[in-house]
Amino acid sequence: YEKKLALSAARALKLDVAGVDLLEKNGGAVVMEVNCNPGFEGIISATDINVAEEIVKYAVLIAKGKRMKFEDD
């Protein structure tokens, strides 16, 4: 649910790359903030994903005229 919420928030602002801050509330999540230029430290520590590398991969796909597919696409 949180992944879909974060993707929806970023898409609503037409952002390909974004940091979405969520807050747990009453057994669910709410969007607190969407950042078009997110810091990587918090994301990396929470996910163990090399964010810079993933952004570069995405940029290469865009340059080739392709788009990354998400689960709900």
PDB file of C-alpha atoms in Angstrom:
ATOM      1  CA  TYR A   1       0.000   0.000   0.000  1.00  0.00           C
ATOM      2  CA  GLU A   2       2.773   2.454   0.896  1.00  0.00           C
ATOM      3  CA  LYS A   3       4.557   1.923  -2.436  1.00  0.00           C
ATOM      4  CA  LYS A   4       1.363   2.653  -4.389  1.00  0.00           C
ATOM      5  CA  LEU A   5       0.716   5.741  -2.262  1.00  0.00           C
ATOM      6  CA  ALA A   6       4.245   7.066  -2.826  1.00  0.00           C
ATOM      7  CA  LEU A   7       4.070   6.434  -6.586  1.00  0.00           C
ATOM      8  CA  SER A   8       0.668   8.137  -6.789  1.00  0.00           C
ATOM      9  CA  ALA A   9       1.986  11.176  -4.918  1.00  0.00           C
ATOM     10  CA  ALA A  10       5.014  11.498  -7.217  1.00  0.00           C
ATOM     11  CA  ARG A  11       2.893  11.011 -10.344  1.00  0.00           C
ATOM     12  CA  ALA A  12       0.363  13.601  -9.175  1.00  0.00           C
ATOM     13  CA  LEU A  13       3.212  16.120  -9.245  1.00  0.00           C
ATOM     14  CA  LYS A  14       4.528  14.732 -12.566  1.00  0.00           C
ATOM     15  CA  LEU A  15       7.850  13.738 -10.982  1.00  0.00           C
ATOM     16  CA  ASP A  16       9.930  10.883 -12.377  1.00  0.00           C
ATOM     17  CA  VAL A  17      12.288  10.981  -9.395  1.00  0.00           C
ATOM     18  CA  ALA A  18      11.029  11.954  -5.962  1.00  0.00           C
ATOM     19  CA  GLY A  19      11.399  11.322  -2.283  1.00  0.00           C
ATOM     20  CA  VAL A  20       8.047  10.781  -0.606  1.00  0.00           C
ATOM     21  CA  ASP A  21       7.810  11.045   3.163  1.00  0.00           C
ATOM     22  CA  LEU A  22       5.021   8.945   4.653  1.00  0.00           C
ATOM     23  CA  LEU A  23       3.653   8.962   8.184  1.00  0.00           C
ATOM     24  CA  GLU A  24       1.855   6.049   9.792  1.00  0.00           C
ATOM     25  CA  LYS A  25      -1.513   7.213  11.095  1.00  0.00           C
ATOM     26  CA  ASN A  26      -4.505   5.240  12.399  1.00  0.00           C
ATOM     27  CA  GLY A  27      -3.263   1.977  10.918  1.00  0.00           C
ATOM     28  CA  GLY A  28      -2.524   3.494   7.511  1.00  0.00           C
ATOM     29  CA  ALA A  29      -0.108   5.872   5.858  1.00  0.00           C
ATOM     30  CA  VAL A  30      -0.460   9.500   4.812  1.00  0.00           C
ATOM     31  CA  VAL A  31       1.785  11.598   2.585  1.00  0.00           C
ATOM     32  CA  MET A  32       3.641  14.232   4.573  1.00  0.00           C
ATOM     33  CA  GLU A  33       5.912  15.641   1.873  1.00  0.00           C
ATOM     34  CA  VAL A  34       7.074  15.031  -1.691  1.00  0.00           C
ATOM     35  CA  ASN A  35      10.591  16.162  -2.592  1.00  0.00           C
ATOM     36  CA  CYS A  36      11.674  16.673  -6.203  1.00  0.00           C
ATOM     37  CA  ASN A  37      15.311  16.658  -5.098  1.00  0.00           C
ATOM     38  CA  PRO A  38      15.465  14.090  -2.301  1.00  0.00           C
ATOM     39  CA  GLY A  39      18.491  13.407  -0.146  1.00  0.00           C
ATOM     40  CA  PHE A  40      19.854   9.909  -0.595  1.00  0.00           C
ATOM     41  CA  GLU A  41      21.140   9.122   2.910  1.00  0.00           C
ATOM     42  CA  GLY A  42      17.762   8.344   4.463  1.00  0.00           C
ATOM     43  CA  ILE A  43      16.593   6.360   1.448  1.00  0.00           C
ATOM     44  CA  ILE A  44      19.791   4.306   1.313  1.00  0.00           C
ATOM     45  CA  SER A  45      19.760   3.541   5.037  1.00  0.00           C
ATOM     46  CA  ALA A  46      16.097   2.507   4.900  1.00  0.00           C
ATOM     47  CA  THR A  47      16.292   0.395   1.731  1.00  0.00           C
ATOM     48  CA  ASP A  48      19.925  -0.618   1.072  1.00  0.00           C
ATOM     49  CA  ILE A  49      19.361   0.501  -2.548  1.00  0.00           C
ATOM     50  CA  ASN A  50      22.034   2.456  -4.418  1.00  0.00           C
ATOM     51  CA  VAL A  51      19.694   5.326  -5.335  1.00  0.00           C
ATOM     52  CA  ALA A  52      22.166   7.221  -7.536  1.00  0.00           C
ATOM     53  CA  GLU A  53      22.761   4.076  -9.608  1.00  0.00           C
ATOM     54  CA  GLU A  54      19.028   3.490 -10.041  1.00  0.00           C
ATOM     55  CA  ILE A  55      18.479   7.109 -11.143  1.00  0.00           C
ATOM     56  CA  VAL A  56      21.252   6.762 -13.732  1.00  0.00           C
ATOM     57  CA  LYS A  57      19.675   3.536 -15.035  1.00  0.00           C
ATOM     58  CA  TYR A  58      16.334   5.339 -15.331  1.00  0.00           C
ATOM     59  CA  ALA A  59      17.939   8.308 -17.117  1.00  0.00           C
ATOM     60  CA  VAL A  60      19.522   5.925 -19.641  1.00  0.00           C
ATOM     61  CA  LEU A  61      16.115   4.334 -20.312  1.00  0.00           C
ATOM     62  CA  ILE A  62      14.599   7.771 -20.887  1.00  0.00           C
ATOM     63  CA  ALA A  63      17.467   8.719 -23.212  1.00  0.00           C
ATOM     64  CA  LYS A  64      16.744   5.566 -25.217  1.00  0.00           C
ATOM     65  CA  GLY A  65      13.083   6.560 -25.463  1.00  0.00           C
ATOM     66  CA  LYS A  66      11.899   3.926 -23.010  1.00  0.00           C
ATOM     67  CA  ARG A  67      10.155   4.130 -19.655  1.00  0.00           C
ATOM     68  CA  MET A  68      10.559   2.030 -16.534  1.00  0.00           C
ATOM     69  CA  LYS A  69       7.526  -0.140 -15.803  1.00  0.00           C
ATOM     70  CA  PHE A  70       6.026  -0.181 -12.339  1.00  0.00           C
ATOM     71  CA  GLU A  71       3.902  -2.924 -10.806  1.00  0.00           C
ATOM     72  CA  ASP A  72       0.672  -0.977 -11.228  1.00  0.00           C
ATOM     73  CA  ASP A  73       1.342   0.162 -14.844  1.00  0.00           C
TER      74      ASP A  73
END
